[in-house]
Short mmCIF file of C-alpha atoms and ligand atoms in Angstrom, two decimals:
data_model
loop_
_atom_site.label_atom_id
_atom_site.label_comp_id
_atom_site.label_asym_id
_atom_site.label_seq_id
_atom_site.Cartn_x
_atom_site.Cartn_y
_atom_site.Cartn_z
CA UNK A 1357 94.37 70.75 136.89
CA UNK A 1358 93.01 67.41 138.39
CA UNK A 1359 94.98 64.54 138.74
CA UNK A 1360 93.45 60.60 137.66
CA UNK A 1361 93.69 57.29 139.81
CA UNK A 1362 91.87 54.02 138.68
CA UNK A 1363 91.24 51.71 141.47
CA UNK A 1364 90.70 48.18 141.27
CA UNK A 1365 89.39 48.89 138.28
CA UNK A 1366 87.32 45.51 136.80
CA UNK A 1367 84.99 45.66 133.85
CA UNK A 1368 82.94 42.45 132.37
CA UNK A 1369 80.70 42.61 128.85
CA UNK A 1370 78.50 39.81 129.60
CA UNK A 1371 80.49 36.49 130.82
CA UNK A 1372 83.73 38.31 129.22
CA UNK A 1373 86.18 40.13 131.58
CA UNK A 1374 87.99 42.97 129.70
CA UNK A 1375 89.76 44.68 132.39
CA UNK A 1376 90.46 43.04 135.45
CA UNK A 1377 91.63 44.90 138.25
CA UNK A 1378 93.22 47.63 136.92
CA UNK A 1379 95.49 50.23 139.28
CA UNK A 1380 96.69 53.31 137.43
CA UNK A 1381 96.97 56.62 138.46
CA UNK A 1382 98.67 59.92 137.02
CA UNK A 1383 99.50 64.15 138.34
CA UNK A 1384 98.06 66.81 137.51
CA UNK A 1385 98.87 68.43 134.25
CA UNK A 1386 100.35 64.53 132.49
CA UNK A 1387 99.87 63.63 129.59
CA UNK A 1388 99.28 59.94 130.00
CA UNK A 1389 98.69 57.98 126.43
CA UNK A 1390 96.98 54.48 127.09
CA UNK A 1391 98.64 52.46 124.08
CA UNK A 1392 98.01 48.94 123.20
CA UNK A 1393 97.34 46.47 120.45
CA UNK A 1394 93.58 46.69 118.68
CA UNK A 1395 91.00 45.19 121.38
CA UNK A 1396 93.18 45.20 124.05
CA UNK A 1397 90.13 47.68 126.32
CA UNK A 1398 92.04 50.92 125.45
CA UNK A 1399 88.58 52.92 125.17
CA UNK A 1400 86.58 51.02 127.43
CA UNK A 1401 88.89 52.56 129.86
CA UNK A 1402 88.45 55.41 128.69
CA UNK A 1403 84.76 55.04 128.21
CA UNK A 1404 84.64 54.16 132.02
CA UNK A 1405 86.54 57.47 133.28
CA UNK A 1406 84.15 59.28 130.67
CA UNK A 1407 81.50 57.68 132.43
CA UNK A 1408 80.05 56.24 129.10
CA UNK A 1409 80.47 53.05 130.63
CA UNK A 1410 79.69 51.53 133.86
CA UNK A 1411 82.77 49.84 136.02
CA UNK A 1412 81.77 46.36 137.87
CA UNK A 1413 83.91 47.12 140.66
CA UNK A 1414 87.12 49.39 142.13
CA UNK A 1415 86.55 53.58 141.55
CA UNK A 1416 87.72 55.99 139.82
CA UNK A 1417 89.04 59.05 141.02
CA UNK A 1418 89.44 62.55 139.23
CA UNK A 1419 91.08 65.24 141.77
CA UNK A 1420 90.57 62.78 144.77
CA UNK A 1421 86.64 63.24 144.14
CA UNK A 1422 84.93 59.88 143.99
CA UNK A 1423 83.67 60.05 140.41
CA UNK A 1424 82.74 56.56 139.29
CA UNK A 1425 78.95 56.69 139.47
CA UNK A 1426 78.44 60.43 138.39
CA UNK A 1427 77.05 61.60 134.95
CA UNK A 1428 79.19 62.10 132.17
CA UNK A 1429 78.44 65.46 132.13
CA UNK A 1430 79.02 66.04 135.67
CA UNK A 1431 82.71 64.57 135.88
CA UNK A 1432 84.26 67.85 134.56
CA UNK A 1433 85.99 66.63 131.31
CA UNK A 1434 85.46 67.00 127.30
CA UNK A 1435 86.57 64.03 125.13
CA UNK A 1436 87.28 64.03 121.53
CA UNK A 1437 86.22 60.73 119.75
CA UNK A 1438 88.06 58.67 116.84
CA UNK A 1439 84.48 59.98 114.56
CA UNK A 1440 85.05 63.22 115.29
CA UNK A 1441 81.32 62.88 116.23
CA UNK A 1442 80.04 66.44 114.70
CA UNK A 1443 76.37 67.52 114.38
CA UNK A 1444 76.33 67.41 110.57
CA UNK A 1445 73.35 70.27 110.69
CA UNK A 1446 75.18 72.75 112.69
CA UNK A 1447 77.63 75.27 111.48
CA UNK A 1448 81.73 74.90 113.24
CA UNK A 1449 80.58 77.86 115.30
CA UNK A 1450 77.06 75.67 116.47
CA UNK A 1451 79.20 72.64 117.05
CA UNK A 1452 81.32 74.26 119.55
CA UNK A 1453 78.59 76.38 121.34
CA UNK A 1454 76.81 73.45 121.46
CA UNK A 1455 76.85 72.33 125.31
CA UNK A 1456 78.32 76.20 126.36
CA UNK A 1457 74.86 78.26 126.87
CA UNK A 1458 73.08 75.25 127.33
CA UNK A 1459 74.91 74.99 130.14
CA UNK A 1460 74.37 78.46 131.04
CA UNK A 1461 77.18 80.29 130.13
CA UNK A 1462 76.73 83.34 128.82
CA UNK A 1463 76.81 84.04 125.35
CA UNK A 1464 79.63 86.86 125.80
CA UNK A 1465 81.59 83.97 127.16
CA UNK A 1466 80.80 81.70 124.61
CA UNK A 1467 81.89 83.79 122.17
CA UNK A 1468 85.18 84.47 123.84
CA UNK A 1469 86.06 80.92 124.00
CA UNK A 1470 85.39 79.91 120.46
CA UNK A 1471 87.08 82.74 118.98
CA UNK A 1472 90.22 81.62 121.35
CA UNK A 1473 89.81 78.17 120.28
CA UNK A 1474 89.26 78.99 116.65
CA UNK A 1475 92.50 81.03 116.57
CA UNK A 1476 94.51 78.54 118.48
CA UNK A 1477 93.61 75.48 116.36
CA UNK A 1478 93.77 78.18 113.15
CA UNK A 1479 90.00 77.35 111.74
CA UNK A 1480 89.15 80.87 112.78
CA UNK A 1481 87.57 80.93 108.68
CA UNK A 1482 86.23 77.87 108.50
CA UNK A 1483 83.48 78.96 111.59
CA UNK A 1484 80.32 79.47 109.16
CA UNK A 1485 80.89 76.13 107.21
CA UNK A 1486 79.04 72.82 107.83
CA UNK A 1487 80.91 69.91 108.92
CA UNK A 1488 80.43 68.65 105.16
CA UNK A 1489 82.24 71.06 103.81
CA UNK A 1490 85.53 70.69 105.75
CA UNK A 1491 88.53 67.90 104.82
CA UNK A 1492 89.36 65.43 107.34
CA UNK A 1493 91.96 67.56 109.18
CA UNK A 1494 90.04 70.56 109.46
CA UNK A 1495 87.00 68.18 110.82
CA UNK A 1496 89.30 66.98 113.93
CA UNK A 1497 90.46 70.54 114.62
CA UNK A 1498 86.86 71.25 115.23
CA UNK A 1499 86.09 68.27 117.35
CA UNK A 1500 89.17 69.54 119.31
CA UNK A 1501 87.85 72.80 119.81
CA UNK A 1502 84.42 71.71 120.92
CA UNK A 1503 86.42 69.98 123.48
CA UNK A 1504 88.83 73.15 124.42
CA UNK A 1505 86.22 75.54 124.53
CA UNK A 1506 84.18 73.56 127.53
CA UNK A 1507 88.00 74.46 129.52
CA UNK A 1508 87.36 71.53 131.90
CA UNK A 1509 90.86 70.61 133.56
CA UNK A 1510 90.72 66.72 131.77
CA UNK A 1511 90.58 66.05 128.11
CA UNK A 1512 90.21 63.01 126.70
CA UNK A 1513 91.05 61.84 123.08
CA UNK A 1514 90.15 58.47 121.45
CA UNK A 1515 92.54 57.71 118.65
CA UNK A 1516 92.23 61.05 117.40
CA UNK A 1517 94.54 61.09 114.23
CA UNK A 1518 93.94 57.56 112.96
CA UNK A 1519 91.58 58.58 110.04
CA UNK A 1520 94.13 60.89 108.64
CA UNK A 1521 97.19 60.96 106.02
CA UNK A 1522 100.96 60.51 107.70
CA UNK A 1523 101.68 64.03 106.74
CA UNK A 1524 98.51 65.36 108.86
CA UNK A 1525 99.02 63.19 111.33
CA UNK A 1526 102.66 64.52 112.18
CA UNK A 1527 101.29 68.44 112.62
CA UNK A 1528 98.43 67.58 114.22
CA UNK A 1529 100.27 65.31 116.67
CA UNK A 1530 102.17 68.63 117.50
CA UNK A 1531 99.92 70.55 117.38
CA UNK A 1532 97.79 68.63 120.54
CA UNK A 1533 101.29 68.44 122.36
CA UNK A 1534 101.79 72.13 121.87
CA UNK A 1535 98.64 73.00 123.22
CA UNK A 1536 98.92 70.69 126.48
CA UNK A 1537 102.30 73.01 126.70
CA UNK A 1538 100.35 75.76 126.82
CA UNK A 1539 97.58 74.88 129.05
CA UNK A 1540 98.65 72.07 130.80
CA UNK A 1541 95.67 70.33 131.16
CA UNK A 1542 95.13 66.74 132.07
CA UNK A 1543 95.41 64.32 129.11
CA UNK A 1544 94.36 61.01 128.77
CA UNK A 1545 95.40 59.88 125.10
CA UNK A 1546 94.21 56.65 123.40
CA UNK A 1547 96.16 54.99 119.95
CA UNK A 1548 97.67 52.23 119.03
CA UNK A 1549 100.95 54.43 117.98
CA UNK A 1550 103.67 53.82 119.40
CA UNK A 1551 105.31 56.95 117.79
CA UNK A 1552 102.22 59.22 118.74
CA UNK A 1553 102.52 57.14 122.39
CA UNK A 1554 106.52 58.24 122.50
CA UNK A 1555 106.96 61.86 120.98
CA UNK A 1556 103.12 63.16 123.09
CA UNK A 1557 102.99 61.55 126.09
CA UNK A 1558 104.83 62.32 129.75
CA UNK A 1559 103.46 58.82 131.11
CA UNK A 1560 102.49 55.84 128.92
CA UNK A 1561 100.66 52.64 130.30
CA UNK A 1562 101.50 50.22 127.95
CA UNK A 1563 98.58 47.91 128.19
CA UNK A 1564 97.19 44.13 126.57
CA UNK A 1565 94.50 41.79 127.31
CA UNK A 1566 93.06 44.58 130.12
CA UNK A 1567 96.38 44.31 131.87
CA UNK A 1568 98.97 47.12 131.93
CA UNK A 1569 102.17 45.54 131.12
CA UNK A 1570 104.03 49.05 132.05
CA UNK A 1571 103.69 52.10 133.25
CA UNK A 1572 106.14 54.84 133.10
CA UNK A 1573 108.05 57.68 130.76
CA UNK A 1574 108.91 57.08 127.36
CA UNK A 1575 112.66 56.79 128.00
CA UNK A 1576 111.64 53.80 130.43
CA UNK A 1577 109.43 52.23 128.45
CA UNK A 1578 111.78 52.25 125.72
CA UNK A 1579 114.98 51.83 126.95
CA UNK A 1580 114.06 49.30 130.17
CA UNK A 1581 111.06 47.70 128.84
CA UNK A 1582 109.37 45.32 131.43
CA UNK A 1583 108.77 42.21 129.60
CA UNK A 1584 109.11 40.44 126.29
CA UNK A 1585 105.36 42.17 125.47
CA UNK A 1586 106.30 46.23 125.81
CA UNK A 1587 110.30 45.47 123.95
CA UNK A 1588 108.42 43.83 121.51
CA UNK A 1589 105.33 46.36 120.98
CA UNK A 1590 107.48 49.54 121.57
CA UNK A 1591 109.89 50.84 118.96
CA UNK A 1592 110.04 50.10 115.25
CA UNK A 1593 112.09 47.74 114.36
CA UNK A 1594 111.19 45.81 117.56
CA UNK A 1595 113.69 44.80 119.57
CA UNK A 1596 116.59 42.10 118.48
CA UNK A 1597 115.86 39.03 121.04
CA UNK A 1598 118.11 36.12 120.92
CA UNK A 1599 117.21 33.19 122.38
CA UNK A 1600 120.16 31.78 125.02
CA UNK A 1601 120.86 30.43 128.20
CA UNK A 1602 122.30 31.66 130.94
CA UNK A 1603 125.91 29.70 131.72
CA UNK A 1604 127.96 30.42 135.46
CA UNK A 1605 131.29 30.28 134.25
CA UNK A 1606 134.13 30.89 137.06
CA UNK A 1607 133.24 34.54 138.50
CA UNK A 1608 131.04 35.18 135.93
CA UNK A 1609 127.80 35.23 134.12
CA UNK A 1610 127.76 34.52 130.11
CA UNK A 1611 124.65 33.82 127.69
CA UNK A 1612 125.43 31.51 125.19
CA UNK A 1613 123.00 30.50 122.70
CA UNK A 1614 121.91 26.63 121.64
CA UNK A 1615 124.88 26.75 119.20
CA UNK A 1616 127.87 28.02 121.18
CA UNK A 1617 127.91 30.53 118.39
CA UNK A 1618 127.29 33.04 120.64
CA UNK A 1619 128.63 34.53 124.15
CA UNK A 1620 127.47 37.50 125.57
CA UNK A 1621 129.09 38.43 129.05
CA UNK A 1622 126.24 39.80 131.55
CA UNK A 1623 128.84 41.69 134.15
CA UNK A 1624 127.74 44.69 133.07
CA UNK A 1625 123.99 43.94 132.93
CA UNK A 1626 121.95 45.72 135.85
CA UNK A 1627 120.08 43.39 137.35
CA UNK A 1628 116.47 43.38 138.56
CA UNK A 1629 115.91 40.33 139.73
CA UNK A 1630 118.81 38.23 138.59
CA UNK A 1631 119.40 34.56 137.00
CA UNK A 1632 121.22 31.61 138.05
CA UNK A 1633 123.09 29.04 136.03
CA UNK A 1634 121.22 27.36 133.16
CA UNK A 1635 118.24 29.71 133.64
CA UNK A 1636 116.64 30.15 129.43
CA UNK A 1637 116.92 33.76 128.91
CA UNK A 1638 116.05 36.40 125.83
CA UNK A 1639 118.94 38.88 125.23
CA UNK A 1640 117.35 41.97 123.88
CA UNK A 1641 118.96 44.86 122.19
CA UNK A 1642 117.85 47.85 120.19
CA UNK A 1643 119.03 48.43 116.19
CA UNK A 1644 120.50 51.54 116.71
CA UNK A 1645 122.66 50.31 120.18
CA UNK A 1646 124.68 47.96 117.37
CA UNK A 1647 127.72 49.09 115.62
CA UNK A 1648 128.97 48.38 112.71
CA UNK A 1649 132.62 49.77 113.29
CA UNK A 1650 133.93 49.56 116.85
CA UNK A 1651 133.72 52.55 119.07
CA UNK A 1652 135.81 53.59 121.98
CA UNK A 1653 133.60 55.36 123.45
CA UNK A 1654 130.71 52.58 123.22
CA UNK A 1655 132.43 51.01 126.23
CA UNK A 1656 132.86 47.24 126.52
CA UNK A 1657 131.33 45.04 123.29
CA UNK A 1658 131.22 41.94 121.74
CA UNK A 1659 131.99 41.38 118.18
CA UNK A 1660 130.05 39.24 116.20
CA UNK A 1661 130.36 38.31 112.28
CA UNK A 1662 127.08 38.07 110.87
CA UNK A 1663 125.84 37.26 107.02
CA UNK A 1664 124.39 40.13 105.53
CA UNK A 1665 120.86 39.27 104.31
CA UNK A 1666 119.50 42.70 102.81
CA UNK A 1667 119.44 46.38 103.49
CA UNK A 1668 116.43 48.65 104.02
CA UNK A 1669 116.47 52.48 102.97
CA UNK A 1670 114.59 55.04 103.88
CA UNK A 1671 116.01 58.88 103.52
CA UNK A 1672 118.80 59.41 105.95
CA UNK A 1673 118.48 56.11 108.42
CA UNK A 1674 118.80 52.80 107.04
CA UNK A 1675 118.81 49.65 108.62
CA UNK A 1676 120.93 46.53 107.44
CA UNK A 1677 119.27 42.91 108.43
CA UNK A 1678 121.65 40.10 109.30
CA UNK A 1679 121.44 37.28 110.77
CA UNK A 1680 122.64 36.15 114.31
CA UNK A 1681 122.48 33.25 116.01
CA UNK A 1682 120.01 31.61 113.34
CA UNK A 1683 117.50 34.86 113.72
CA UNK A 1684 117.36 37.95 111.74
CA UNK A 1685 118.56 41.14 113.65
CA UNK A 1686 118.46 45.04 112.23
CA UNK A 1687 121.24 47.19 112.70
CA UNK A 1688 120.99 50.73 112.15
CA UNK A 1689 123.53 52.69 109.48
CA UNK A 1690 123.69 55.83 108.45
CA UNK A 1691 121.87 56.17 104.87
CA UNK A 1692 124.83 56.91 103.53
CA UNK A 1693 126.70 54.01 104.71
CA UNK A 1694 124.46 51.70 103.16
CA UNK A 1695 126.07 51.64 99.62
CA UNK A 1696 129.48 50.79 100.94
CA UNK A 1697 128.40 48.09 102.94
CA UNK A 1698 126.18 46.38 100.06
CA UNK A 1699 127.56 43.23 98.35
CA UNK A 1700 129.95 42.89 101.41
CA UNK A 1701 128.71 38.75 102.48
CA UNK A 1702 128.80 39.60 106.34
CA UNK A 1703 129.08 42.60 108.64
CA UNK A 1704 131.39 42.75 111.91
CA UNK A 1705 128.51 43.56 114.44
CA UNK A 1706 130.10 45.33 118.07
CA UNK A 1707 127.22 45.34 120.68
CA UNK A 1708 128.17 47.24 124.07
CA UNK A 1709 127.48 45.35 126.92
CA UNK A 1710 125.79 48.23 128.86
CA UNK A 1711 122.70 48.07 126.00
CA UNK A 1712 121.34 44.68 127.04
CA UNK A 1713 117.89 43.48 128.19
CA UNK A 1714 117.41 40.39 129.32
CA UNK A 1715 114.10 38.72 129.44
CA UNK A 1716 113.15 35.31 131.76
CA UNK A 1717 112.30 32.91 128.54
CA UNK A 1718 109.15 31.44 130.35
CA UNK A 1719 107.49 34.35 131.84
CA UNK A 1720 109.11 36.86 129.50
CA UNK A 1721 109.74 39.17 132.56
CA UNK A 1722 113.03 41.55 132.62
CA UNK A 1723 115.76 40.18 134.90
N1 LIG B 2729 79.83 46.60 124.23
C1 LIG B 2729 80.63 45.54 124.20
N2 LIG B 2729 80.15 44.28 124.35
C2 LIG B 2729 80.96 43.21 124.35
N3 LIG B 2729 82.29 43.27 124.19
C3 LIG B 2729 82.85 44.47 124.03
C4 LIG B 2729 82.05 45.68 124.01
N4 LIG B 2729 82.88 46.72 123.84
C5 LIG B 2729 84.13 46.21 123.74
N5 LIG B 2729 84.12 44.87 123.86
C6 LIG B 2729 85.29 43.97 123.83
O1 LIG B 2729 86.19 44.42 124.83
C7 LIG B 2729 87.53 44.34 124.39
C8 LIG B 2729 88.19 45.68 124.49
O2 LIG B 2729 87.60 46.56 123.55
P1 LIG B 2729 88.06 48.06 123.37
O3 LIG B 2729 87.14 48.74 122.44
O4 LIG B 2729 88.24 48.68 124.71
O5 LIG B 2729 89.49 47.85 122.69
P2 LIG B 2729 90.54 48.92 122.17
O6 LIG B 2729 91.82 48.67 122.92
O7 LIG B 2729 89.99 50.28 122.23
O8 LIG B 2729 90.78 48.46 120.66
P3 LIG B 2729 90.94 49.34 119.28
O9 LIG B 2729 92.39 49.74 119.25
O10 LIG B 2729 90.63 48.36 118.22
O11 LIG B 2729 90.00 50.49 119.34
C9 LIG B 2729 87.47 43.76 122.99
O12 LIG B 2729 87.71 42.39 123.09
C10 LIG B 2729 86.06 44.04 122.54
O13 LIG B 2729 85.62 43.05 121.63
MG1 LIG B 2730 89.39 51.68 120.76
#
């Protein structure tokens, strides 16, 4: 299956630059999901490696082949699109031939491949019906298939589950994952989910204004996000960030914020870059890193008392909001933990020292 690489990758609608010299590139067989806030030039990306758009400069690349000024149609991939896009005249079967003995396969063939792709996607009965007469779901299943059935080693997918209901959404988001298990194809996947981004992809490029702020697994983008932008885009609740600065004291290195009400020791913090002495500084750490009662094996923490302001619920997790140095932070509970904590005026808070992010204040770059 064919691996990806953007080059220099710069794009321009009129006098407006959208993506500005753009470097990504991914393996064979990833699954790389391109996730960003609305507008940020998700599918114009796309669109360009589709080659439904033109690039202004750089290349693209798709198995090392120079690819950027072929024909849609001759860069060897199928894309699925956030409208589904069906013919509304032809039957499920005549949407998915459509572009197979056109393109000179043979009908045999053709008829092999949508009867796989029917079974695999399970609309296998739904094959004589127009597009009109199939629910949402069942509509995006076919658009799937009419991209399986072309087998090209790169499939691309536009925001394919946003116009369905949560519940839909969760099986068909396995449902695409188990079928890049099975044939390992190459997957560029566009949303603006971060949990369709984290439980689908192998790579994510987390991107905004044209710019990829991040590019790497799931388990690095979410535990050693790269700036202010990704902790704060990736992971819901977003990440707790304090404001403080950083204070040499003796031997070692403390954030403390405006207030003195807080000191966090940064001994155990692995540095990228480091800080010096009065350098302003974000301290970021996840909900679920914070403990309410002090564990041994959470290593080194810092206790903190914190007013209780209110407690969210929902099934087993629950998350109890408090405030810290002046800000509201969310601490994860157990569900069941929530009642016994309720009408209690503040919360001892432990947070282990080996969970922090910090974040250069100005640039909003990890340190
Ligand atoms: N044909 C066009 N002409 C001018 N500007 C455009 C055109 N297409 C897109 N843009 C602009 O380029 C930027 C990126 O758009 P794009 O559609 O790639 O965003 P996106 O990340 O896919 O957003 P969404 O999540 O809302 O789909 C936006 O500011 C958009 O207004
Ligand atoms: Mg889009």
């Amino acid at each position: 299956m064919p691996s990806i690489a953007f080059n220099n990758i710069v794009k321009k609608f009129g006098a407006l630059t959208v993506i500005e010299n753009l470097n990504l590139s991914i393996g064979d067989g990833e699954f790389l999901v391109l996730l960003g806030p609305s507008g940020c030039g998700k599918t114009t990306l796309l669109n360009l490696l589709a080659g439904l758009l033109e690039i202004d400069d750089g290349e693209i690349l798709i198995d090392e082949r120079d690819v950027s000024y072929l024909d849609p149609k001759d860069r060897g991939l199928a894309m699925v699109f956030q409208s589904y896009a069906l013919y509304p005249t032809k039957t499920v079967r005549g949407n998915m031939n459509f572009g197979l003995t056109s393109r000179g396969i043979s009908r045999a063939e053709a008829d092999k491949r949508i009867a796989w792709a029917a079974k695999l996607l399970q609309i296998e009965h739904l094959l004589d019906r127009k597009p009109s007469q199939l629910s949402g779901g069942q509509r995006q299943r076919v658009a799937i298939g009419r991209a399986l059935v072309k087998q090209y080693g790169v499939c691309l997918f536009d925001e394919p589950l946003s116009n369905l209901d949560a519940k839909l959404r969760n099986e068909m988001r396995m449902e695409i994952k188990k079928l890049h298990n099975q044939l390992r194809n190459t997957v560029v996947y566009v949303t603006h989910d971060q949990v369709e981004a984290m439980t689908m992809a192998t790579k994510i490029a987390v991107m905004n204004k044209g710019v990829i702020q991040q590019f790497g697994t799931p388990d690095e983008i979410y535990n050693e996000p790269a700036n202010l932008f990704v902790a704060d885009f990736v992971g819901s609740p977003a990440m707790n960030l304090l404001d403080c600065v950083v204070r040499q004291e003796g031997s070692d290195l403390v954030a403390v914020d405006e207030k003195d009400s807080i000191r966090i020791n940064l001994g155990e913090y692995k540095w990228k870059v480091g800080a010096d002495d009065g350098k302003p500084v974000k301290i970021g750490f996840r909900a679920e890193e914070l403990l309410i009662e002090e564990r041994v094996d959470a290593g080194n923490t810092v206790r903190f008392d914190c007013p209780v302001e209110y407690f969210e619920k929902s099934g087993p997790d629950a998350f109890a909001f408090l405030t810290m140095s002046g800000k509201s932070i969310a601490v994860r509970i157990d569900g069941r933990d929530a009642n016994r904590y309720r009408g209690k005026p503040a919360l001892p808070v432990y947070l282990p020292l080996t969970k922090l992010n910090v974040f250069d204040a100005p640039t909003g770059r990890r340190l």
